[in-house]
Amino acid sequence: MTTPNQPLRRPQAPQSAGVTLPHLPAGAGPVIGQPVNSVDWFRRMPTGGGTVFLRPAEVEQND
Amino acid sequence: MVDERRALYRLAVDLFAPGAELSDNLADHPIVRYEIGRALAGHGGLDLARLTEVAAMRVRDVGVAVVSDPAGAELLEAPLRIVAPPGASPQPLTEADGDRFDTVLAIVADGVRLFRELAPEMAEDLLAHVSALAVLKRETSGGVVSASSRYVPGIVLIDEPSLPIEVAEALVHEGAHEKFFDLAITKEFLDARADGADYFENSWSHARWPLEQTFAAWHAYSCLAQFNFSIGAEQLGPDSLLPKARERANEIGDWLLAHEGVLRADSRRLLHGLTGERTGQGGDGVAVRSEVDCATLCAEIREDGHFRVLSDVRIRRANTGRAVVGRVAEPPALYWLDGDASWLVGQLNGENPTSFELLLSRATEEWHVSSELAARRLRSSLGSLVSSALIESTPVSTNSEKER
């Protein structure tokens, strides 16, 4: 752990600058799966949210 | 995968606090990730001062970062609350506990070393997903042997150990869960359909698990079964799952294979890879689905069209080349792009629309494919990006494009 422990401020691009990304080569393979995939993980809120291994004598909800 | 995860969290921070940048240390920190996750779930904004405060938590590095801060109970309030069995209030062992902490720290250090000696490749793989470990005081743990939480990813909690092998096994078990959490946010893994899927009922305790927990348990048991091959004559702890791991992994794996219709492409690949089952009809369906979507989405993409990124969209690219994209909203919407779509957004900007013709010319050259195939792949990516409201199609070009 050698990197800073506080958020750094970097120069802000103007809103209209949009995206400035390097032109990277794409995979030459066929399209498999979806080009755009939504990250639903954070919005899904299952009950509990813990994966807990308890001593067998304690409870039967072990993962 | 770790770099992709960092890219996602950095993008998220950029959406809440434009211009703020996370170091690797902050982007990996479990409580920082908890705070960002809460904001992404729609539970308020992001307090940068809070991130700085929690990241100052003291740890001792013994191969993994062990929480040592006397204020650990307050700083780890969220994971301690989430994993607490009913009626229990687990408390972390810290430097404030003096020799008792030092004794445990030495056992943890030996456990990490043992893990690396017995299964070096697995240790390298799983420990990359463990940013911190907290040891629970035995009199407070309420029967917890080891635990982790999807809401506070990156931290493993273990009961006060007596043997290094207990630590090693816990790192396999919970490290597998931590890796699963990272897979779930960086790969095509599970989606909203997982919530409506059948429950799995195991044969050993008859507990019923939702799909997400079932997959997490299968992944952990699969890793434990693999680890069991490596331990030789090592004396196991009294609560070890290693002797039962293969049988349980097989039971859960068989159920998942029978229910893989609700899994997405990468979770199916992992399932088939670890179970040794050939990808069957369900796996083929992933590719077929893309063709169907392409037929629908591609029809909307005109070859005389021009495209640009919408102004409320931000993009981060991981070292792998994959791009993660966020749209400013409450809460923000996040998307991972595949290789073609990642390349494509790198060609576009937020001001000057770029023509399909120019994109096709570049794609044909850089992808080393025929113009016909490049056009098909471009249409698929453009169609998905437009339908997700990440880019827009504009009717006319500007002079700027001709100058590029």
mmCIF file of C-alpha atoms in Angstrom, chain A residues 1-56 58-63, chain B residues 14 18-21 23 25-26 41 48 52 55 138 143 145-151 159 173 177 184-185 188 191 195 205 207 209 212 221 239 241 264 269 289-290 293 311 314-317 331-332 334-338 343 346-348 351 367 377 384 388:
data_model
loop_
_atom_site.group_PDB
_atom_site.id
_atom_site.type_symbol
_atom_site.label_atom_id
_atom_site.label_comp_id
_atom_site.label_asym_id
_atom_site.label_seq_id
_atom_site.Cartn_x
_atom_site.Cartn_y
_atom_site.Cartn_z
ATOM 1 C CA MET A 1 0.000 0.000 0.000
ATOM 2 C CA THR A 2 2.194 2.757 -1.245
ATOM 3 C CA THR A 3 -0.240 5.005 -3.063
ATOM 4 C CA PRO A 4 -1.905 8.050 -1.505
ATOM 5 C CA ASN A 5 -4.771 7.741 0.922
ATOM 6 C CA GLN A 6 -6.672 10.750 -0.301
ATOM 7 C CA PRO A 7 -8.501 11.543 -3.519
ATOM 8 C CA LEU A 8 -6.386 13.610 -5.876
ATOM 9 C CA ARG A 9 -7.714 16.438 -7.956
ATOM 10 C CA ARG A 10 -6.968 16.325 -11.616
ATOM 11 C CA PRO A 11 -7.728 19.009 -14.197
ATOM 12 C CA GLN A 12 -11.298 18.797 -15.353
ATOM 13 C CA ALA A 13 -12.013 18.514 -19.029
ATOM 14 C CA PRO A 14 -14.804 20.774 -20.216
ATOM 15 C CA GLN A 15 -18.159 19.085 -20.353
ATOM 16 C CA SER A 16 -18.186 19.185 -24.125
ATOM 17 C CA ALA A 17 -14.832 17.471 -24.430
ATOM 18 C CA GLY A 18 -16.530 14.111 -24.192
ATOM 19 C CA VAL A 19 -14.149 11.255 -24.558
ATOM 20 C CA THR A 20 -10.507 11.446 -25.421
ATOM 21 C CA LEU A 21 -9.252 7.917 -25.539
ATOM 22 C CA PRO A 22 -6.336 6.378 -27.356
ATOM 23 C CA HIS A 23 -7.217 4.429 -30.453
ATOM 24 C CA LEU A 24 -6.621 0.864 -29.359
ATOM 25 C CA PRO A 25 -6.755 -2.181 -31.571
ATOM 26 C CA ALA A 26 -9.909 -4.190 -31.105
ATOM 27 C CA GLY A 27 -10.112 -7.906 -30.740
ATOM 28 C CA ALA A 28 -10.383 -9.421 -34.169
ATOM 29 C CA GLY A 29 -12.672 -12.179 -33.002
ATOM 30 C CA PRO A 30 -16.367 -12.503 -33.680
ATOM 31 C CA VAL A 31 -18.955 -10.689 -31.628
ATOM 32 C CA ILE A 32 -19.858 -12.910 -28.672
ATOM 33 C CA GLY A 33 -22.239 -11.746 -25.983
ATOM 34 C CA GLN A 34 -23.542 -8.195 -25.957
ATOM 35 C CA PRO A 35 -21.522 -5.139 -27.015
ATOM 36 C CA VAL A 36 -22.929 -3.146 -24.088
ATOM 37 C CA ASN A 37 -23.542 -4.744 -20.715
ATOM 38 C CA SER A 38 -25.271 -2.999 -17.873
ATOM 39 C CA VAL A 39 -23.702 -3.329 -14.415
ATOM 40 C CA ASP A 40 -26.720 -4.218 -12.275
ATOM 41 C CA TRP A 41 -24.817 -5.455 -9.249
ATOM 42 C CA PHE A 42 -24.979 -2.276 -7.204
ATOM 43 C CA ARG A 43 -28.684 -1.703 -7.758
ATOM 44 C CA ARG A 44 -29.609 -5.233 -6.804
ATOM 45 C CA MET A 45 -29.902 -5.389 -3.043
ATOM 46 C CA PRO A 46 -30.439 -8.959 -1.909
ATOM 47 C CA THR A 47 -31.318 -9.493 1.717
ATOM 48 C CA GLY A 48 -28.361 -9.792 4.008
ATOM 49 C CA GLY A 49 -25.504 -9.327 1.604
ATOM 50 C CA GLY A 50 -23.131 -11.385 3.726
ATOM 51 C CA THR A 51 -21.564 -14.755 2.907
ATOM 52 C CA VAL A 52 -20.944 -16.173 6.340
ATOM 53 C CA PHE A 53 -19.464 -19.543 7.289
ATOM 54 C CA LEU A 54 -20.678 -20.413 10.773
ATOM 55 C CA ARG A 55 -19.666 -23.362 12.891
ATOM 56 C CA PRO A 56 -22.073 -26.168 11.971
ATOM 57 C CA GLU A 58 -24.372 -22.666 15.406
ATOM 58 C CA VAL A 59 -26.722 -22.484 12.459
ATOM 59 C CA GLU A 60 -27.565 -24.135 9.172
ATOM 60 C CA GLN A 61 -27.352 -21.154 6.845
ATOM 61 C CA ASN A 62 -23.731 -21.694 5.937
ATOM 62 C CA ASP A 63 -22.564 -20.891 2.465
ATOM 63 C CA ASP B 14 -15.810 10.756 -11.490
ATOM 64 C CA PRO B 18 -15.881 15.220 -11.317
ATOM 65 C CA GLY B 19 -12.138 15.666 -11.261
ATOM 66 C CA ALA B 20 -11.494 13.473 -8.213
ATOM 67 C CA GLU B 21 -9.008 10.695 -8.789
ATOM 68 C CA SER B 23 -5.060 6.049 -6.062
ATOM 69 C CA ASN B 25 -4.785 2.184 -2.517
ATOM 70 C CA LEU B 26 -8.056 4.045 -2.277
ATOM 71 C CA ALA B 41 -27.092 1.777 -5.236
ATOM 72 C CA LEU B 48 -14.739 12.420 -0.442
ATOM 73 C CA THR B 52 -9.975 9.871 3.169
ATOM 74 C CA ALA B 55 -8.614 4.938 4.156
ATOM 75 C CA ARG B 138 -13.407 -15.223 19.555
ATOM 76 C CA GLY B 143 -19.779 -18.741 15.754
ATOM 77 C CA VAL B 145 -15.578 -19.029 11.192
ATOM 78 C CA SER B 146 -15.043 -16.705 8.235
ATOM 79 C CA ALA B 147 -17.153 -14.196 6.364
ATOM 80 C CA SER B 148 -17.292 -11.594 3.631
ATOM 81 C CA SER B 149 -19.896 -9.264 2.159
ATOM 82 C CA ARG B 150 -20.873 -8.193 -1.347
ATOM 83 C CA TYR B 151 -21.515 -4.716 0.044
ATOM 84 C CA ASP B 159 -12.497 -15.863 13.760
ATOM 85 C CA HIS B 173 -12.959 -19.745 0.998
ATOM 86 C CA HIS B 177 -16.078 -15.001 -2.671
ATOM 87 C CA ALA B 184 -19.869 -9.815 -10.883
ATOM 88 C CA ILE B 185 -19.004 -6.162 -11.504
ATOM 89 C CA GLU B 188 -21.035 -10.651 -17.978
ATOM 90 C CA ASP B 191 -28.261 -9.665 -14.032
ATOM 91 C CA ASP B 195 -33.407 -12.351 -8.474
ATOM 92 C CA SER B 205 -28.298 -28.438 5.876
ATOM 93 C CA ALA B 207 -30.676 -24.241 3.540
ATOM 94 C CA TRP B 209 -30.027 -20.107 -1.406
ATOM 95 C CA GLU B 212 -26.277 -15.350 -6.483
ATOM 96 C CA TYR B 221 -16.389 -25.020 -2.734
ATOM 97 C CA ASP B 239 -14.206 -26.672 11.286
ATOM 98 C CA LEU B 241 -14.690 -27.862 4.927
ATOM 99 C CA ARG B 264 -24.727 -14.773 -18.573
ATOM 100 C CA ARG B 269 -17.796 -20.040 -19.162
ATOM 101 C CA ARG B 289 -28.677 -13.879 -28.873
ATOM 102 C CA SER B 290 -26.183 -11.384 -30.247
ATOM 103 C CA ASP B 293 -30.028 -8.297 -31.232
ATOM 104 C CA SER B 311 -22.550 14.904 -23.128
ATOM 105 C CA ARG B 314 -18.049 9.489 -18.999
ATOM 106 C CA ILE B 315 -15.640 6.740 -20.001
ATOM 107 C CA ARG B 316 -12.722 4.941 -18.371
ATOM 108 C CA ARG B 317 -10.542 2.388 -20.034
ATOM 109 C CA PRO B 331 -28.075 6.736 -9.352
ATOM 110 C CA PRO B 332 -25.624 6.592 -12.263
ATOM 111 C CA LEU B 334 -22.792 1.864 -15.566
ATOM 112 C CA TYR B 335 -21.960 -0.314 -18.560
ATOM 113 C CA TRP B 336 -19.033 -2.445 -19.661
ATOM 114 C CA LEU B 337 -18.283 -2.441 -23.371
ATOM 115 C CA ASP B 338 -16.905 -5.364 -25.336
ATOM 116 C CA TRP B 343 -12.668 0.585 -29.719
ATOM 117 C CA GLY B 346 -12.346 5.636 -28.580
ATOM 118 C CA GLN B 347 -13.021 6.881 -32.111
ATOM 119 C CA LEU B 348 -15.833 9.194 -31.062
ATOM 120 C CA GLU B 351 -18.482 17.397 -29.923
ATOM 121 C CA TRP B 367 -9.366 -4.990 -37.389
ATOM 122 C CA ARG B 377 -19.601 -5.451 -36.291
ATOM 123 C CA SER B 384 -26.153 -1.184 -28.736
ATOM 124 C CA SER B 388 -28.256 2.342 -24.231
#
